[in-house]
PDB file of C-alpha atoms in Angstrom:
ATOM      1  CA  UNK A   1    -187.620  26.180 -23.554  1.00 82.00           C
ATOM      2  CA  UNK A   2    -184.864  24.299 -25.740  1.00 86.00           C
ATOM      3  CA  UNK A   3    -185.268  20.712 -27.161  1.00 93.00           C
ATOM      4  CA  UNK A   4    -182.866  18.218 -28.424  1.00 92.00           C
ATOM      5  CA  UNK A   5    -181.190  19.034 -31.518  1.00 92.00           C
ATOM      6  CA  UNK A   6    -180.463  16.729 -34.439  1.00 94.00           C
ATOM      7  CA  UNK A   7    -176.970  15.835 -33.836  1.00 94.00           C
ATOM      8  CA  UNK A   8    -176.637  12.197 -35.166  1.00 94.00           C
ATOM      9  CA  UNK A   9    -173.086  12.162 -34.794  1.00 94.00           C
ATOM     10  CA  UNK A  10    -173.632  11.843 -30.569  1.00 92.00           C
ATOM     11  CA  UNK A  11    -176.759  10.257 -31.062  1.00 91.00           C
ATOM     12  CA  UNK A  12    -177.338   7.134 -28.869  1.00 77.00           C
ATOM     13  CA  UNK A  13    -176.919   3.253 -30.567  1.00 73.00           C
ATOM     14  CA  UNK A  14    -180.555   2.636 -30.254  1.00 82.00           C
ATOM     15  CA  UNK A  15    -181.680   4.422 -33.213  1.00 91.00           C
ATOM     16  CA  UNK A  16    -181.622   2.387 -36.878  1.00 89.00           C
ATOM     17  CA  UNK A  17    -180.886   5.277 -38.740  1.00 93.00           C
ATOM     18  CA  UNK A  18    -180.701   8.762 -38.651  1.00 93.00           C
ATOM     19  CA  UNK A  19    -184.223   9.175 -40.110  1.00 94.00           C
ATOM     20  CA  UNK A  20    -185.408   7.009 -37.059  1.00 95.00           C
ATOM     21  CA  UNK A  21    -183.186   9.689 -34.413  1.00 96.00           C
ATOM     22  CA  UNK A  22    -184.946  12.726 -36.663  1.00 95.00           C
ATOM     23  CA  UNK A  23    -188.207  11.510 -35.814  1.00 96.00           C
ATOM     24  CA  UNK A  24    -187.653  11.073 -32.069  1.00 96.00           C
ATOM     25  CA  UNK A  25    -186.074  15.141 -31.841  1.00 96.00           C
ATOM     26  CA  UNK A  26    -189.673  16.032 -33.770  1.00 97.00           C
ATOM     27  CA  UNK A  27    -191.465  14.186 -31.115  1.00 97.00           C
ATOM     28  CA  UNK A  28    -189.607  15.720 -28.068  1.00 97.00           C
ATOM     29  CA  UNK A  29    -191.091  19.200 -29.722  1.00 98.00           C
ATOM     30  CA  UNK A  30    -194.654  17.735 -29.029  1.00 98.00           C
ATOM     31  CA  UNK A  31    -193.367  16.545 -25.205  1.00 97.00           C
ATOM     32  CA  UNK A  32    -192.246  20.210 -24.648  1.00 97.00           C
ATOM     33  CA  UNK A  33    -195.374  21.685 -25.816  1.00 98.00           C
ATOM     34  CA  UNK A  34    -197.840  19.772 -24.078  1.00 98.00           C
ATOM     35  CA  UNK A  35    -195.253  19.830 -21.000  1.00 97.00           C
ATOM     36  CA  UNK A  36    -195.198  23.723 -20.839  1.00 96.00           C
ATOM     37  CA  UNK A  37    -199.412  23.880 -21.797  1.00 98.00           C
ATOM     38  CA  UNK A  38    -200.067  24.472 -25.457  1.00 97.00           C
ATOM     39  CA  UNK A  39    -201.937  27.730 -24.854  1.00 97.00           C
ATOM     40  CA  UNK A  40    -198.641  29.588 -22.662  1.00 98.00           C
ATOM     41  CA  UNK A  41    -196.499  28.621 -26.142  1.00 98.00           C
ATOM     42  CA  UNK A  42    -196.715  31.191 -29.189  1.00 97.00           C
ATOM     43  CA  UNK A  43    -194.361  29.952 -31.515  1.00 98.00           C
ATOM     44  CA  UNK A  44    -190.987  27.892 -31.991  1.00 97.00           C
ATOM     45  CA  UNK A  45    -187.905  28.773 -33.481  1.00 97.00           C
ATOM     46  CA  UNK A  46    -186.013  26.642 -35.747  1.00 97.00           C
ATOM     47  CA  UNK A  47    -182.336  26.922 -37.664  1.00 97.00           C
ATOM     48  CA  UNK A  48    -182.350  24.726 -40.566  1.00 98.00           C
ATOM     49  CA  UNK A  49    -178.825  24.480 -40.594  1.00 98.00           C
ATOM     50  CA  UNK A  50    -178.034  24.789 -36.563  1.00 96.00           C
ATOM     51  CA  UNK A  51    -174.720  27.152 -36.136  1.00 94.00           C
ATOM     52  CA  UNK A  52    -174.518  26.457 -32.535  1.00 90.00           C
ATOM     53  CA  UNK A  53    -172.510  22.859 -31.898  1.00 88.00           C
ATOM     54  CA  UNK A  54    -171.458  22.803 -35.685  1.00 93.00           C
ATOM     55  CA  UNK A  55    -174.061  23.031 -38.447  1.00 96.00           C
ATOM     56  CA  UNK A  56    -176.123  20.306 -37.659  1.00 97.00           C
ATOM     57  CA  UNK A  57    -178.456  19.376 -40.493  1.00 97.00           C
ATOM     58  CA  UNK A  58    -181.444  17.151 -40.409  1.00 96.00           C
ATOM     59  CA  UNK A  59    -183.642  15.558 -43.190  1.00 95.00           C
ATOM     60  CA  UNK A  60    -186.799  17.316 -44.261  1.00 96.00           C
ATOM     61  CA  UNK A  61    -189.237  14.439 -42.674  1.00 96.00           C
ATOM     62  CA  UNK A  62    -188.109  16.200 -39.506  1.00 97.00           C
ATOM     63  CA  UNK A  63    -189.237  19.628 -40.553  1.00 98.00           C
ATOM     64  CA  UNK A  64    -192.441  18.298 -42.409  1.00 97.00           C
ATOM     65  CA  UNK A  65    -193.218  16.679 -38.522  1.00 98.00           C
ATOM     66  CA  UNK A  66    -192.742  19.432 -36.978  1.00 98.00           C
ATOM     67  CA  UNK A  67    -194.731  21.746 -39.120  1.00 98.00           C
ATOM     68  CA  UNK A  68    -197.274  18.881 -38.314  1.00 98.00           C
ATOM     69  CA  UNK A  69    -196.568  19.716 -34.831  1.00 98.00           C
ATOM     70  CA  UNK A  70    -197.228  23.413 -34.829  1.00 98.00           C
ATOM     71  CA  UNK A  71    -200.211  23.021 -36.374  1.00 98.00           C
ATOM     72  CA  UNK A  72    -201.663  20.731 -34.035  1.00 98.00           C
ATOM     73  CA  UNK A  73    -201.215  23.052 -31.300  1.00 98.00           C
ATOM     74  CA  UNK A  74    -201.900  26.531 -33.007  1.00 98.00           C
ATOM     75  CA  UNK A  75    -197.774  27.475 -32.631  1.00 98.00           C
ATOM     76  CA  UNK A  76    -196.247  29.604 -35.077  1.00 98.00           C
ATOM     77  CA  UNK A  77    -193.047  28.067 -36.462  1.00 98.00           C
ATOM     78  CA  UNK A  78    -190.550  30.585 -37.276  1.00 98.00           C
ATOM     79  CA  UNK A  79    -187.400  30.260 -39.394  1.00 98.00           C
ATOM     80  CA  UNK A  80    -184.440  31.712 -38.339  1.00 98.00           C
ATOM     81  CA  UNK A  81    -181.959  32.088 -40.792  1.00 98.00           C
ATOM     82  CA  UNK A  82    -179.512  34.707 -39.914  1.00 97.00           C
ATOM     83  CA  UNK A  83    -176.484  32.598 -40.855  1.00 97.00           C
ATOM     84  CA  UNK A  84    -178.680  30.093 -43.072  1.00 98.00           C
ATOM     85  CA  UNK A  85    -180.065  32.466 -45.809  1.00 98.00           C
ATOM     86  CA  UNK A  86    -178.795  34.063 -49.165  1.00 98.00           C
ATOM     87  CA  UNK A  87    -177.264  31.378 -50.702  1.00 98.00           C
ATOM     88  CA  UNK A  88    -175.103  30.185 -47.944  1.00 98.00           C
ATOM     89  CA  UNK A  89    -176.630  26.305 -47.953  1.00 98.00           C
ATOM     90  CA  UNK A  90    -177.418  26.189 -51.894  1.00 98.00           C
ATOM     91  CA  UNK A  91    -180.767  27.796 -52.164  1.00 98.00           C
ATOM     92  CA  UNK A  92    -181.936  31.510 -51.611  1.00 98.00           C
ATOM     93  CA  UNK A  93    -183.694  30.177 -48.117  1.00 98.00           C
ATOM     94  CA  UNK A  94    -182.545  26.772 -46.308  1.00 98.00           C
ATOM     95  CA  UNK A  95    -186.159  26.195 -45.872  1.00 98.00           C
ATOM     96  CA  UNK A  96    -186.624  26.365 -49.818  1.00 98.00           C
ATOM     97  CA  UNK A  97    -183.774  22.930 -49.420  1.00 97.00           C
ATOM     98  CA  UNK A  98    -185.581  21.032 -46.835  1.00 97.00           C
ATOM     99  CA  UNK A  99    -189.103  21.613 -47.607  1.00 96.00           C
ATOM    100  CA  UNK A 100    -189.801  23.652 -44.218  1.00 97.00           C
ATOM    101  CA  UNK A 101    -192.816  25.800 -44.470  1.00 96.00           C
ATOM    102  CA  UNK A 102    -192.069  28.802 -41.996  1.00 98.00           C
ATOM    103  CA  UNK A 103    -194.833  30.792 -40.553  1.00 98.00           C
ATOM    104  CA  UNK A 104    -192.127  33.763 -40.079  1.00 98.00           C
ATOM    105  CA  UNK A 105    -188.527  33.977 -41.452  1.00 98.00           C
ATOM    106  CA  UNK A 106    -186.529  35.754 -39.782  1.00 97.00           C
ATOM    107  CA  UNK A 107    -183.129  36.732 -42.117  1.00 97.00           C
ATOM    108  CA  UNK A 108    -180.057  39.243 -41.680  1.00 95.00           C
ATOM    109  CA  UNK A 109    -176.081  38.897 -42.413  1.00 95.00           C
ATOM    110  CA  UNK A 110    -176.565  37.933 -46.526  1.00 97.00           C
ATOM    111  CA  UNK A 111    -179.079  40.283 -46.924  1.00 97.00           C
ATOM    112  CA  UNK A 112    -176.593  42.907 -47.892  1.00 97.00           C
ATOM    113  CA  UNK A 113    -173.335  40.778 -48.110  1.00 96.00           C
ATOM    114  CA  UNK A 114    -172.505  43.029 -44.207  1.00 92.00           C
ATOM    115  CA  UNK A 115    -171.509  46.211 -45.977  1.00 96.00           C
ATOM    116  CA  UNK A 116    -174.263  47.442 -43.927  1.00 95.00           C
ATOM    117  CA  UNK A 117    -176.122  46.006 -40.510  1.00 93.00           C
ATOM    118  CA  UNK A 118    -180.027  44.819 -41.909  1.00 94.00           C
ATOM    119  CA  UNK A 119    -182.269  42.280 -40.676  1.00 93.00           C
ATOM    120  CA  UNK A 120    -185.559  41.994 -41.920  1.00 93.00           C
ATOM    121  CA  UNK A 121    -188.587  39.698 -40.912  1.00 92.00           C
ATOM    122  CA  UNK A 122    -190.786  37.788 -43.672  1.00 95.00           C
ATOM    123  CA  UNK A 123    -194.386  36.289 -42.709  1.00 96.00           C
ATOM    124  CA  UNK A 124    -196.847  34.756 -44.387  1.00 96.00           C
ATOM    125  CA  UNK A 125    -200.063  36.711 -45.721  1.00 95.00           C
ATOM    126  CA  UNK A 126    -202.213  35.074 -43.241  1.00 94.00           C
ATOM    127  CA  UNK A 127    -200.290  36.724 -40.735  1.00 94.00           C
ATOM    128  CA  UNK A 128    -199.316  40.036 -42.188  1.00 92.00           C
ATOM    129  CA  UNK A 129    -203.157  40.089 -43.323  1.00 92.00           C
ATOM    130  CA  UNK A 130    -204.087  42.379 -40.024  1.00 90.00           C
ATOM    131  CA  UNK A 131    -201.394  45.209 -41.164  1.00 88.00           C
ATOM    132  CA  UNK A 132    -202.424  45.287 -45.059  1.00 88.00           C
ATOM    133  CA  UNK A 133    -204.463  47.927 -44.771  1.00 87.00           C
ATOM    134  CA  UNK A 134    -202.374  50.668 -42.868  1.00 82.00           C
ATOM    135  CA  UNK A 135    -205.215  50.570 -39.914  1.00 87.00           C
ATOM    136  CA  UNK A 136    -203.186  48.745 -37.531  1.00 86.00           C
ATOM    137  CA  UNK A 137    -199.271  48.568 -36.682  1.00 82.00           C
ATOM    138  CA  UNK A 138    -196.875  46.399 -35.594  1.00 77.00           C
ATOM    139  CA  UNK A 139    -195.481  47.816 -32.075  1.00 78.00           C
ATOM    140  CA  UNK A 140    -192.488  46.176 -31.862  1.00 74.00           C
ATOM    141  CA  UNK A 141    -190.161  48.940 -33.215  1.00 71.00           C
ATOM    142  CA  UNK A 142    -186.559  49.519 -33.807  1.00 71.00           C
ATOM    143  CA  UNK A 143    -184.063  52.502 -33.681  1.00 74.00           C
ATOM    144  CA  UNK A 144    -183.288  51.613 -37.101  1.00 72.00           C
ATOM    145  CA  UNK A 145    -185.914  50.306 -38.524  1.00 78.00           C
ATOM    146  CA  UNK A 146    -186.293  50.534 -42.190  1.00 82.00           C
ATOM    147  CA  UNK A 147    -182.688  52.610 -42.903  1.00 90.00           C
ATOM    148  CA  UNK A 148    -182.398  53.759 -46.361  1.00 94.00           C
ATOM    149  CA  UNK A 149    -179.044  53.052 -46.893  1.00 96.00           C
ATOM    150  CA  UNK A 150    -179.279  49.876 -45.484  1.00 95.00           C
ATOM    151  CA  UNK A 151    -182.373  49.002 -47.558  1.00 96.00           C
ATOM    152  CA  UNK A 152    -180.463  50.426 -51.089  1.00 97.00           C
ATOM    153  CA  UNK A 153    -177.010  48.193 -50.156  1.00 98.00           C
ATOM    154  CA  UNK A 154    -179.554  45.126 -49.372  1.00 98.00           C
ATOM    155  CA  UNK A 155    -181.459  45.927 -52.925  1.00 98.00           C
ATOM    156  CA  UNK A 156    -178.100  45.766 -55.391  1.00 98.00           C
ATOM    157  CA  UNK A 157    -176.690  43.688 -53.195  1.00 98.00           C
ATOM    158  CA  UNK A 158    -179.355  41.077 -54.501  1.00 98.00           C
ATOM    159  CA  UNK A 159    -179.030  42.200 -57.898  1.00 98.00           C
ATOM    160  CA  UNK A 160    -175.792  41.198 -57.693  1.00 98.00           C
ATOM    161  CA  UNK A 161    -176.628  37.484 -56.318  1.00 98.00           C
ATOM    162  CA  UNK A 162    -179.133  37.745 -59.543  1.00 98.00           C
ATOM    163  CA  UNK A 163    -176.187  38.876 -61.845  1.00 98.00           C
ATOM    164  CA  UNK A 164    -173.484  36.690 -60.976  1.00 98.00           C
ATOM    165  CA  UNK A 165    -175.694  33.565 -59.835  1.00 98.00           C
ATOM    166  CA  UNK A 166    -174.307  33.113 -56.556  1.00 98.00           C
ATOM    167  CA  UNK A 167    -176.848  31.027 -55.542  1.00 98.00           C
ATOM    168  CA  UNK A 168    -176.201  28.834 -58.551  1.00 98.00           C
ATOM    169  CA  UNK A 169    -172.809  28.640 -57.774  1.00 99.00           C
ATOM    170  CA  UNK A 170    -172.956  26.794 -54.416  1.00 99.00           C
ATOM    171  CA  UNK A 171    -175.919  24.498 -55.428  1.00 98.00           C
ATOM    172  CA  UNK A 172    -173.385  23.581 -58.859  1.00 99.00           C
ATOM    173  CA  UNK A 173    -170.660  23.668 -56.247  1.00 99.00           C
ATOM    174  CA  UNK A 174    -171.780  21.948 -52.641  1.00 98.00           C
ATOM    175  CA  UNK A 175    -170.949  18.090 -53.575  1.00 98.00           C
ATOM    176  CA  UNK A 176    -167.821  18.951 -54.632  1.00 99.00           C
ATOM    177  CA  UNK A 177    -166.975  21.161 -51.253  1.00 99.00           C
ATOM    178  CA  UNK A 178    -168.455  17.969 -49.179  1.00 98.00           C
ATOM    179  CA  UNK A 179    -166.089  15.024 -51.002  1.00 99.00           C
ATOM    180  CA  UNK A 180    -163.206  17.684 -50.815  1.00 99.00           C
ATOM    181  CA  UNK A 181    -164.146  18.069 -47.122  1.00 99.00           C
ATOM    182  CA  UNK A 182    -164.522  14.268 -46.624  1.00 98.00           C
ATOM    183  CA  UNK A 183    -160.985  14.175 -47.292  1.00 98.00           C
ATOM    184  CA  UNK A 184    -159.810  15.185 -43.287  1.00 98.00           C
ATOM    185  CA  UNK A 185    -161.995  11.903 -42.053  1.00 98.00           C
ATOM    186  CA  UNK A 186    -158.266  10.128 -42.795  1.00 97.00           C
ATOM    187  CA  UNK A 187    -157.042  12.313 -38.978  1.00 97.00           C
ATOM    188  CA  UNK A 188    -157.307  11.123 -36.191  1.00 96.00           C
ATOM    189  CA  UNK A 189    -158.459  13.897 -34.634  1.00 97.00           C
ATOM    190  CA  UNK A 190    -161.650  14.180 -37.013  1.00 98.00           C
ATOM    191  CA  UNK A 191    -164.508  12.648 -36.428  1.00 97.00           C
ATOM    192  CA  UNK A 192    -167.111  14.282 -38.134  1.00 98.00           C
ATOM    193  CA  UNK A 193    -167.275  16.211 -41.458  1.00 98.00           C
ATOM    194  CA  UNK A 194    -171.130  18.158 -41.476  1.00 98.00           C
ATOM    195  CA  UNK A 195    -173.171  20.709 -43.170  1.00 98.00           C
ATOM    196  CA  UNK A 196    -174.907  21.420 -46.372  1.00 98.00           C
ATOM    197  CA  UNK A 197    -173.848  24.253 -48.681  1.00 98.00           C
ATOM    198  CA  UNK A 198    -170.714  26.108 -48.225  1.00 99.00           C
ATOM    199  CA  UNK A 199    -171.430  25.963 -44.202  1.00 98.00           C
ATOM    200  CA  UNK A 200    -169.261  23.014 -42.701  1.00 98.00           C
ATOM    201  CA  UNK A 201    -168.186  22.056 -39.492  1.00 98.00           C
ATOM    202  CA  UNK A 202    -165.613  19.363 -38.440  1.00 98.00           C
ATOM    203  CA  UNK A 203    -165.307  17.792 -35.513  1.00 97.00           C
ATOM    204  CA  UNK A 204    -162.541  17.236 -33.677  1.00 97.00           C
ATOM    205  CA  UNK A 205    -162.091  14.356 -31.193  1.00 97.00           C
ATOM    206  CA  UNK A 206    -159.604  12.634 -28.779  1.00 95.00           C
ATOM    207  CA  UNK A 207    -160.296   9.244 -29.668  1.00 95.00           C
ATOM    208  CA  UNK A 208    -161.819   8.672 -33.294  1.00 93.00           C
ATOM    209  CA  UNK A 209    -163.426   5.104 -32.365  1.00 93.00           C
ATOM    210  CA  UNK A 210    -165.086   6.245 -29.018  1.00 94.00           C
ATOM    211  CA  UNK A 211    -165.932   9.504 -30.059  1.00 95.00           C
ATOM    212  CA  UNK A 212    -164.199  10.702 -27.039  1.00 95.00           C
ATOM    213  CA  UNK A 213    -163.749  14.791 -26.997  1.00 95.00           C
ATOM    214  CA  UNK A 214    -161.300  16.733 -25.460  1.00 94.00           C
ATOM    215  CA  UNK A 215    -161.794  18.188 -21.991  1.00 92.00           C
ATOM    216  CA  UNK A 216    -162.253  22.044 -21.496  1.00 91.00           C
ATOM    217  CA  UNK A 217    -158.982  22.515 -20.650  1.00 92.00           C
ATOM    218  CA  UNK A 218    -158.030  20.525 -23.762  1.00 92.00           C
ATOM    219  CA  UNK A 219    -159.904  22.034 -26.181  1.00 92.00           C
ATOM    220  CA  UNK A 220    -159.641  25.670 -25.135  1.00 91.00           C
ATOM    221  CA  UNK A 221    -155.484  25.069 -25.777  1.00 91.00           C
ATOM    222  CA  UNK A 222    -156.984  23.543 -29.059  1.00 92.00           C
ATOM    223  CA  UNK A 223    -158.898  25.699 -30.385  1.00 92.00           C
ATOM    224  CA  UNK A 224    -158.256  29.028 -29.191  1.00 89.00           C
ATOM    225  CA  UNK A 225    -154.543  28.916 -28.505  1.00 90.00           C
ATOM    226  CA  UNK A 226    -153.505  27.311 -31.715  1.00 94.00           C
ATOM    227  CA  UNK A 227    -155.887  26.164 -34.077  1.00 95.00           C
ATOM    228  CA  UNK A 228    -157.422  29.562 -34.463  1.00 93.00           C
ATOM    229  CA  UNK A 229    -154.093  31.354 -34.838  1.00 94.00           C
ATOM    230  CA  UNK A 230    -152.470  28.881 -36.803  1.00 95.00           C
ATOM    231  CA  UNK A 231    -155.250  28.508 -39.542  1.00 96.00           C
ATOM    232  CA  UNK A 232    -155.534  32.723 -39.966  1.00 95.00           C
ATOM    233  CA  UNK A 233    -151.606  32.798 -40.048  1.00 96.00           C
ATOM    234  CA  UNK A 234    -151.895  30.127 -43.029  1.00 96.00           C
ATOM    235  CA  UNK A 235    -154.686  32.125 -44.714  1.00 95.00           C
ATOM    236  CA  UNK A 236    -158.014  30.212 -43.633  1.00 96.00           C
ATOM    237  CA  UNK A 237    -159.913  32.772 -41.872  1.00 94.00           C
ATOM    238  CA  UNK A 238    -162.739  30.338 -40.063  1.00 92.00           C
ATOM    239  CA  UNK A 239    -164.265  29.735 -36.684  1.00 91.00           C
ATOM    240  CA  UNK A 240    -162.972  27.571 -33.940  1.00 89.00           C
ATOM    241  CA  UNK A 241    -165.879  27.060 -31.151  1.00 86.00           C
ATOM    242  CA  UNK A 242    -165.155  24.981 -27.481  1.00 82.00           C
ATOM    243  CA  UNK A 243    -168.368  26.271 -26.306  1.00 80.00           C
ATOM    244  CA  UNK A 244    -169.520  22.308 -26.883  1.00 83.00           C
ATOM    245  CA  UNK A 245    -167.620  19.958 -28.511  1.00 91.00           C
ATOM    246  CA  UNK A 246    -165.128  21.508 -30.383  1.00 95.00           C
ATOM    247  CA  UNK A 247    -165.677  22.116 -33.924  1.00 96.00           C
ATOM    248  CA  UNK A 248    -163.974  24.288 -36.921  1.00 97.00           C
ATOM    249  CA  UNK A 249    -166.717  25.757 -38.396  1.00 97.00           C
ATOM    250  CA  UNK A 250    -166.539  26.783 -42.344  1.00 98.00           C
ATOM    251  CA  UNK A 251    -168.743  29.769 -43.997  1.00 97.00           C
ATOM    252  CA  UNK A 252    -166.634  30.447 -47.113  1.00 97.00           C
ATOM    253  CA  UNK A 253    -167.576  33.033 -49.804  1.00 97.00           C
ATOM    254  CA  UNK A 254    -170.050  32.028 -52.176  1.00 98.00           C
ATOM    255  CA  UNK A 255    -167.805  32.740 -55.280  1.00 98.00           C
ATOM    256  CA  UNK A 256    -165.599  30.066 -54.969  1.00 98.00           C
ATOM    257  CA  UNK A 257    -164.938  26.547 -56.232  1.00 98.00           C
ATOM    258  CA  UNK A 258    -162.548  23.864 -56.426  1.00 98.00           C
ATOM    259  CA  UNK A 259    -159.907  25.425 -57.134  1.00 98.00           C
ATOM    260  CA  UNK A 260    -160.147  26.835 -53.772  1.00 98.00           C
ATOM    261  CA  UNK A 261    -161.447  24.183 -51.863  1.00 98.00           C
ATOM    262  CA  UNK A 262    -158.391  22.174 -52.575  1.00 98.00           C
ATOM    263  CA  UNK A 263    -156.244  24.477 -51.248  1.00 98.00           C
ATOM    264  CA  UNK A 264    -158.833  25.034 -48.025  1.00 98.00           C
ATOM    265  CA  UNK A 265    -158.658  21.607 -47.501  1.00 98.00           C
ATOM    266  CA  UNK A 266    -154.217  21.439 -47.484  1.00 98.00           C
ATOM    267  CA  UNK A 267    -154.437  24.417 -45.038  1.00 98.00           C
ATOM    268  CA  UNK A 268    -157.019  22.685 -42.647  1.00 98.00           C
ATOM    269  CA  UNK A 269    -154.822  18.906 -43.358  1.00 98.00           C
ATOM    270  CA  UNK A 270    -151.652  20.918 -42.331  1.00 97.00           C
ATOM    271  CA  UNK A 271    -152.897  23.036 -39.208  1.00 97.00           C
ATOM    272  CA  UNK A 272    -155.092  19.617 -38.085  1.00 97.00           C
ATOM    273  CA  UNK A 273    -152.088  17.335 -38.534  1.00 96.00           C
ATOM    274  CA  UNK A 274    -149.883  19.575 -36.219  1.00 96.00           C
ATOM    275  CA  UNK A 275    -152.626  19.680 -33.330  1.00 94.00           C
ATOM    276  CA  UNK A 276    -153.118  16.233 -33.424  1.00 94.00           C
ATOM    277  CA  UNK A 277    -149.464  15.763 -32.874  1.00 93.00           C
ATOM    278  CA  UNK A 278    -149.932  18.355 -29.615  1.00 90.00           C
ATOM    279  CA  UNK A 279    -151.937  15.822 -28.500  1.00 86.00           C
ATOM    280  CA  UNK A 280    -149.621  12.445 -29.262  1.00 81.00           C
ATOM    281  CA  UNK A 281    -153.085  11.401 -31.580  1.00 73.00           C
ATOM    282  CA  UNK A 282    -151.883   8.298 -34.010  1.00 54.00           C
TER     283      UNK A 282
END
């Protein structure tokens, strides 16, 4: 089952803040748990960051509730940070930024920088307690479980996030990147610059004072038949996703700073500024 996410750009009027709109997605967790029977529901998944719709973030009183919420109920909350982890939001683990207290973490991508495919799955010792001993196993297996090439490239590759502070470098870096960012709210076809870290989305709208998005028709010539082409052609290699509204979605390497953001910022003004113009937007 799926609950409402934490998007408080679309979020209705009646809320007073976004706090207020956090606590109302925590509660809808509850709904859905008693709704489906507490005892048919063995754990729920959570992205810190959310890719999907354009890294939407949320403040940690809406983790700490729904930790709350889990426990209540006996579900395990599980952390899935695939895109989220090894540096990419400003600490090793987003849950380390918002205070979220994961059951299970479930990681991949960063792990070894992709030079090789690894995932890996952290739990707590309560959980991993029945496996300590070698007497019983986990029978959920994989082809390629525990590949030792894999595992070596994932090992320096967080030497190397030790050695050049990586991780240091995005939490020095991340207000700078947002301001820089912040810039592109002066379109008219943004309407909303989100994200924590180096992982930003912007939105991109029809009407800036309505919030009113493009169509499917719209955004697919938008997105996928110019922006896309037109930002790798000028060097911005990012992602462009209609699949909801339609967002440009930034993951940028963890080495850089302003310097580069700057000129990531001019590329997006230039390409943005042209597709707004495709669409007569003044």
């Amino acid at each position: 089952f799926r609950v409402p996410n934490t998007n408080w750009y679309r979020a209705q009027d009646d809320f007073e803040n976004e706090e207020a709109f956090a606590m109302w997605a925590a509660d809808r967790v509850e709904e859905m748990i008693l709704f489906e029977d507490p005892d048919t529901v063995a754990a729920f998944y959570i992205e810190p960051v959310q890719n999907s719709g354009g890294c939407f973030t949320s403040p940690p009183s809406y983790f700490k509730r729904v930790r709350e919420i889990c426990d209540k109920y006996d579900v395990l909350l599980v952390a899935d940070e695939t895109i989220d982890g090894f540096g990419r939001i400003g600490t090793m683990f987003a849950s380390e930024k918002y205070g979220l207290e994961p059951d299970m973490l479930v990681c991949a991508k960063g792990i070894t920088s992709a030079y090789q495919p690894l995932g890996a799955l952290m739990m707590t010792e309560k959980l991993f307690e029945p496996f300590k001993h070698g007497t019983n196993i986990f029978s959920h297996g994989y082809t390629f479980a525990g590949h030792p090439v894999a595992c070596a490239v994932a090992l320096e590759n967080l030497d190397i996030f030790d050695e050049e502070d990586l991780v240091g470098n995005v939490a020095r870096n991340e207000a700078a990147f947002k301001k820089t960012l912040e810039k592109l709210k002066d379109l008219p076809i943004v309407g909303d610059v989100r994200g924590a870290g180096y992982f930003y989305a912007i939105e991109l709208v029809r009407d800036k004072k309505t919030k009113e998005s493009f169509n499917d028709q719209e955004s697919e010539k938008l997105l996928r038949k110019f922006l896309s082409n037109h930002l790798y052609e000028n060097g911005l290699y990012c992602r462009s996703d209609d699949r909801g509204d339609p967002v440009v979605q930034l993951a940028p390497p963890l080495t850089i700073g302003q310097k580069e953001f700057d000129e990531l910022e001019q590329t997006l003004r230039h390409s943005l500024t042209l597709a707004g113009e495709m669409f007569e937007l003044m």
